[in-house]
Amino acid sequence: ETGVTQTPRHLVMGMTNKKSLKCEQHLGHNAMYWYKQSAKKPLELMFVYNFKEQTENNSVPSRFSPECPNSSHLFLHLHTLQPEDSALYLCASSPRGGSYNEQFFGPGTRLTVL
Amino acid sequence: AQKITQTQPGMFVQEKEAVTLDCTYDTSDQSYGLFWYKQPSSGEMIFLIYQGSYDEQNATEGRYSLNFQKARKSANLVISASQLGDSAMYFCAMRENPNFGNEKLTFGTGTRLTIIP
């Protein structure tokens, strides 16, 4: 498989559930990103990992917990979410942080919180 | 103030015509990069074209070109000979002063382009 993949593509969860989003990149990149895309709002950066280390947390609530076990995999653990957290969650990767390299995006996970 | 402004929420263009999508940006940095992404209904963001603040020539990639006017802080995307497959959301984005640890790519609100057969 090539590029950036995300699973699941769609997720419906209750406010008391715990779930995880998975992202995998097959591009040999060293930087990975989580973005949130809500309706009628610009794409919002959530977290950045460079060489498995978190280098940016854009004031994200603690109910979102990222994990980056290696440069190819990125997870977003979700717990006690709110309905306003319903959005498209996009993962991206780039060769490394601190550069002008374009970011390559996955297809996203459409999350609905009931 | 918004960093990236896209003033056209939606556009309708006849197939085979050229289309210009507007983008203005706000930054005090001298070094920055500008990107355009396409997002079809499938959700994936597809990189189209990049322009560096120090690049003297406008970037071009196939049917895509970027009309970069630095003094006006504008970076409009031009699509020549539009095709039905160009129907999508288009996002302008900016990367300021990319020091290690400053990773933020700031996006505009997007323009929905619809190509009419």
PDB file of N, CA and C in Angstrom, chain B residues 50-97:
ATOM      1  N   TYR B  50       3.135  24.820  -4.976  1.00  0.00           N
ATOM      2  CA  TYR B  50       3.819  25.524  -3.890  1.00  0.00           C
ATOM      3  C   TYR B  50       4.553  26.750  -4.437  1.00  0.00           C
ATOM      4  N   GLN B  51       4.537  27.829  -3.653  1.00  0.00           N
ATOM      5  CA  GLN B  51       5.274  29.056  -3.997  1.00  0.00           C
ATOM      6  C   GLN B  51       6.037  29.529  -2.777  1.00  0.00           C
ATOM      7  N   GLY B  52       7.333  29.683  -2.886  1.00  0.00           N
ATOM      8  CA  GLY B  52       8.143  30.236  -1.810  1.00  0.00           C
ATOM      9  C   GLY B  52       8.192  31.744  -1.890  1.00  0.00           C
ATOM     10  N   SER B  53       8.336  32.377  -0.731  1.00  0.00           N
ATOM     11  CA  SER B  53       8.297  33.838  -0.710  1.00  0.00           C
ATOM     12  C   SER B  53       9.467  34.462  -1.455  1.00  0.00           C
ATOM     13  N   TYR B  54      10.567  33.718  -1.601  1.00  0.00           N
ATOM     14  CA  TYR B  54      11.724  34.254  -2.299  1.00  0.00           C
ATOM     15  C   TYR B  54      11.782  33.833  -3.766  1.00  0.00           C
ATOM     16  N   ASP B  55      10.814  33.028  -4.178  1.00  0.00           N
ATOM     17  CA  ASP B  55      10.805  32.594  -5.581  1.00  0.00           C
ATOM     18  C   ASP B  55      10.429  33.777  -6.458  1.00  0.00           C
ATOM     19  N   GLU B  56      11.250  34.040  -7.462  1.00  0.00           N
ATOM     20  CA  GLU B  56      11.002  35.193  -8.323  1.00  0.00           C
ATOM     21  C   GLU B  56       9.990  34.908  -9.420  1.00  0.00           C
ATOM     22  N   GLN B  57       9.890  33.643  -9.788  1.00  0.00           N
ATOM     23  CA  GLN B  57       8.940  33.269 -10.837  1.00  0.00           C
ATOM     24  C   GLN B  57       7.709  32.617 -10.231  1.00  0.00           C
ATOM     25  N   ASN B  58       6.588  32.799 -10.893  1.00  0.00           N
ATOM     26  CA  ASN B  58       5.358  32.140 -10.469  1.00  0.00           C
ATOM     27  C   ASN B  58       5.482  30.633 -10.671  1.00  0.00           C
ATOM     28  N   ALA B  59       4.984  29.882  -9.693  1.00  0.00           N
ATOM     29  CA  ALA B  59       5.041  28.425  -9.790  1.00  0.00           C
ATOM     30  C   ALA B  59       4.025  27.917 -10.805  1.00  0.00           C
ATOM     31  N   THR B  60       4.397  26.854 -11.497  1.00  0.00           N
ATOM     32  CA  THR B  60       3.475  26.195 -12.432  1.00  0.00           C
ATOM     33  C   THR B  60       3.619  24.692 -12.275  1.00  0.00           C
ATOM     34  N   GLU B  61       2.476  23.996 -12.374  1.00  0.00           N
ATOM     35  CA  GLU B  61       2.448  22.536 -12.329  1.00  0.00           C
ATOM     36  C   GLU B  61       1.335  22.080 -13.265  1.00  0.00           C
ATOM     37  N   GLY B  62       1.708  21.745 -14.490  1.00  0.00           N
ATOM     38  CA  GLY B  62       0.705  21.303 -15.452  1.00  0.00           C
ATOM     39  C   GLY B  62      -0.316  22.396 -15.724  1.00  0.00           C
ATOM     40  N   ARG B  63      -1.593  22.093 -15.472  1.00  0.00           N
ATOM     41  CA  ARG B  63      -2.656  23.082 -15.712  1.00  0.00           C
ATOM     42  C   ARG B  63      -2.795  24.094 -14.584  1.00  0.00           C
ATOM     43  N   TYR B  64      -2.024  23.914 -13.519  1.00  0.00           N
ATOM     44  CA  TYR B  64      -2.095  24.821 -12.380  1.00  0.00           C
ATOM     45  C   TYR B  64      -0.951  25.831 -12.421  1.00  0.00           C
ATOM     46  N   SER B  65      -1.278  27.075 -12.140  1.00  0.00           N
ATOM     47  CA  SER B  65      -0.247  28.090 -11.968  1.00  0.00           C
ATOM     48  C   SER B  65      -0.660  28.977 -10.800  1.00  0.00           C
ATOM     49  N   LEU B  66       0.339  29.557 -10.175  1.00  0.00           N
ATOM     50  CA  LEU B  66       0.087  30.402  -9.013  1.00  0.00           C
ATOM     51  C   LEU B  66       0.475  31.829  -9.387  1.00  0.00           C
ATOM     52  N   ASN B  67      -0.467  32.735  -9.322  1.00  0.00           N
ATOM     53  CA  ASN B  67      -0.226  34.142  -9.616  1.00  0.00           C
ATOM     54  C   ASN B  67       0.172  34.824  -8.307  1.00  0.00           C
ATOM     55  N   PHE B  68       1.491  34.931  -8.099  1.00  0.00           N
ATOM     56  CA  PHE B  68       2.038  35.416  -6.836  1.00  0.00           C
ATOM     57  C   PHE B  68       2.337  36.902  -6.955  1.00  0.00           C
ATOM     58  N   GLN B  69       1.638  37.712  -6.153  1.00  0.00           N
ATOM     59  CA  GLN B  69       1.886  39.149  -6.114  1.00  0.00           C
ATOM     60  C   GLN B  69       2.252  39.501  -4.683  1.00  0.00           C
ATOM     61  N   LYS B  70       3.563  39.533  -4.444  1.00  0.00           N
ATOM     62  CA  LYS B  70       4.063  39.633  -3.081  1.00  0.00           C
ATOM     63  C   LYS B  70       3.665  40.946  -2.417  1.00  0.00           C
ATOM     64  N   ALA B  71       3.752  42.039  -3.141  1.00  0.00           N
ATOM     65  CA  ALA B  71       3.444  43.338  -2.548  1.00  0.00           C
ATOM     66  C   ALA B  71       1.975  43.426  -2.134  1.00  0.00           C
ATOM     67  N   ARG B  72       1.125  42.732  -2.871  1.00  0.00           N
ATOM     68  CA  ARG B  72      -0.298  42.729  -2.545  1.00  0.00           C
ATOM     69  C   ARG B  72      -0.661  41.585  -1.624  1.00  0.00           C
ATOM     70  N   LYS B  73       0.323  40.734  -1.298  1.00  0.00           N
ATOM     71  CA  LYS B  73       0.097  39.558  -0.456  1.00  0.00           C
ATOM     72  C   LYS B  73      -1.047  38.711  -1.003  1.00  0.00           C
ATOM     73  N   SER B  74      -0.922  38.415  -2.291  1.00  0.00           N
ATOM     74  CA  SER B  74      -1.935  37.555  -2.875  1.00  0.00           C
ATOM     75  C   SER B  74      -1.266  36.387  -3.600  1.00  0.00           C
ATOM     76  N   ALA B  75      -1.938  35.251  -3.597  1.00  0.00           N
ATOM     77  CA  ALA B  75      -1.404  34.018  -4.198  1.00  0.00           C
ATOM     78  C   ALA B  75      -2.556  33.270  -4.855  1.00  0.00           C
ATOM     79  N   ASN B  76      -3.026  33.791  -5.943  1.00  0.00           N
ATOM     80  CA  ASN B  76      -4.200  33.209  -6.598  1.00  0.00           C
ATOM     81  C   ASN B  76      -3.835  31.978  -7.407  1.00  0.00           C
ATOM     82  N   LEU B  77      -4.700  30.989  -7.382  1.00  0.00           N
ATOM     83  CA  LEU B  77      -4.519  29.767  -8.172  1.00  0.00           C
ATOM     84  C   LEU B  77      -5.263  29.911  -9.490  1.00  0.00           C
ATOM     85  N   VAL B  78      -4.576  29.625 -10.572  1.00  0.00           N
ATOM     86  CA  VAL B  78      -5.187  29.652 -11.899  1.00  0.00           C
ATOM     87  C   VAL B  78      -5.216  28.233 -12.455  1.00  0.00           C
ATOM     88  N   ILE B  79      -6.392  27.783 -12.818  1.00  0.00           N
ATOM     89  CA  ILE B  79      -6.547  26.476 -13.455  1.00  0.00           C
ATOM     90  C   ILE B  79      -6.925  26.720 -14.909  1.00  0.00           C
ATOM     91  N   SER B  80      -6.096  26.240 -15.799  1.00  0.00           N
ATOM     92  CA  SER B  80      -6.396  26.449 -17.225  1.00  0.00           C
ATOM     93  C   SER B  80      -7.198  25.260 -17.750  1.00  0.00           C
ATOM     94  N   ALA B  81      -8.022  25.514 -18.756  1.00  0.00           N
ATOM     95  CA  ALA B  81      -8.784  24.455 -19.440  1.00  0.00           C
ATOM     96  C   ALA B  81      -9.443  23.518 -18.439  1.00  0.00           C
ATOM     97  N   SER B  82     -10.367  24.052 -17.654  1.00  0.00           N
ATOM     98  CA  SER B  82     -10.963  23.285 -16.554  1.00  0.00           C
ATOM     99  C   SER B  82     -11.659  22.023 -17.063  1.00  0.00           C
ATOM    100  N   GLN B  83     -11.647  21.004 -16.192  1.00  0.00           N
ATOM    101  CA  GLN B  83     -12.247  19.701 -16.495  1.00  0.00           C
ATOM    102  C   GLN B  83     -13.267  19.360 -15.416  1.00  0.00           C
ATOM    103  N   LEU B  84     -14.162  18.456 -15.730  1.00  0.00           N
ATOM    104  CA  LEU B  84     -15.202  18.066 -14.765  1.00  0.00           C
ATOM    105  C   LEU B  84     -14.577  17.543 -13.473  1.00  0.00           C
ATOM    106  N   GLY B  85     -13.448  16.875 -13.598  1.00  0.00           N
ATOM    107  CA  GLY B  85     -12.773  16.333 -12.418  1.00  0.00           C
ATOM    108  C   GLY B  85     -12.153  17.400 -11.526  1.00  0.00           C
ATOM    109  N   ASP B  86     -12.179  18.647 -11.965  1.00  0.00           N
ATOM    110  CA  ASP B  86     -11.657  19.725 -11.126  1.00  0.00           C
ATOM    111  C   ASP B  86     -12.666  20.176 -10.082  1.00  0.00           C
ATOM    112  N   SER B  87     -13.887  19.698 -10.181  1.00  0.00           N
ATOM    113  CA  SER B  87     -14.907  20.055  -9.185  1.00  0.00           C
ATOM    114  C   SER B  87     -14.483  19.531  -7.815  1.00  0.00           C
ATOM    115  N   ALA B  88     -14.313  20.439  -6.866  1.00  0.00           N
ATOM    116  CA  ALA B  88     -13.804  20.074  -5.539  1.00  0.00           C
ATOM    117  C   ALA B  88     -13.727  21.335  -4.680  1.00  0.00           C
ATOM    118  N   MET B  89     -13.331  21.143  -3.423  1.00  0.00           N
ATOM    119  CA  MET B  89     -12.965  22.278  -2.566  1.00  0.00           C
ATOM    120  C   MET B  89     -11.487  22.560  -2.775  1.00  0.00           C
ATOM    121  N   TYR B  90     -11.137  23.835  -2.787  1.00  0.00           N
ATOM    122  CA  TYR B  90      -9.739  24.240  -2.961  1.00  0.00           C
ATOM    123  C   TYR B  90      -9.336  25.108  -1.768  1.00  0.00           C
ATOM    124  N   PHE B  91      -8.197  24.736  -1.171  1.00  0.00           N
ATOM    125  CA  PHE B  91      -7.715  25.433   0.009  1.00  0.00           C
ATOM    126  C   PHE B  91      -6.354  26.050  -0.250  1.00  0.00           C
ATOM    127  N   CYS B  92      -6.228  27.292   0.169  1.00  0.00           N
ATOM    128  CA  CYS B  92      -4.946  27.987   0.177  1.00  0.00           C
ATOM    129  C   CYS B  92      -4.379  27.852   1.592  1.00  0.00           C
ATOM    130  N   ALA B  93      -3.061  27.675   1.702  1.00  0.00           N
ATOM    131  CA  ALA B  93      -2.446  27.506   3.016  1.00  0.00           C
ATOM    132  C   ALA B  93      -1.088  28.187   3.040  1.00  0.00           C
ATOM    133  N   MET B  94      -0.634  28.524   4.237  1.00  0.00           N
ATOM    134  CA  MET B  94       0.649  29.226   4.389  1.00  0.00           C
ATOM    135  C   MET B  94       1.463  28.589   5.505  1.00  0.00           C
ATOM    136  N   ARG B  95       2.752  28.521   5.279  1.00  0.00           N
ATOM    137  CA  ARG B  95       3.712  28.056   6.271  1.00  0.00           C
ATOM    138  C   ARG B  95       4.673  29.208   6.528  1.00  0.00           C
ATOM    139  N   GLU B  96       4.715  29.688   7.770  1.00  0.00           N
ATOM    140  CA  GLU B  96       5.562  30.831   8.108  1.00  0.00           C
ATOM    141  C   GLU B  96       6.845  30.351   8.766  1.00  0.00           C
ATOM    142  N   ASN B  97       7.962  30.917   8.348  1.00  0.00           N
ATOM    143  CA  ASN B  97       9.240  30.766   9.029  1.00  0.00           C
ATOM    144  C   ASN B  97       9.432  29.365   9.616  1.00  0.00           C
TER     145      ASN B  97
END
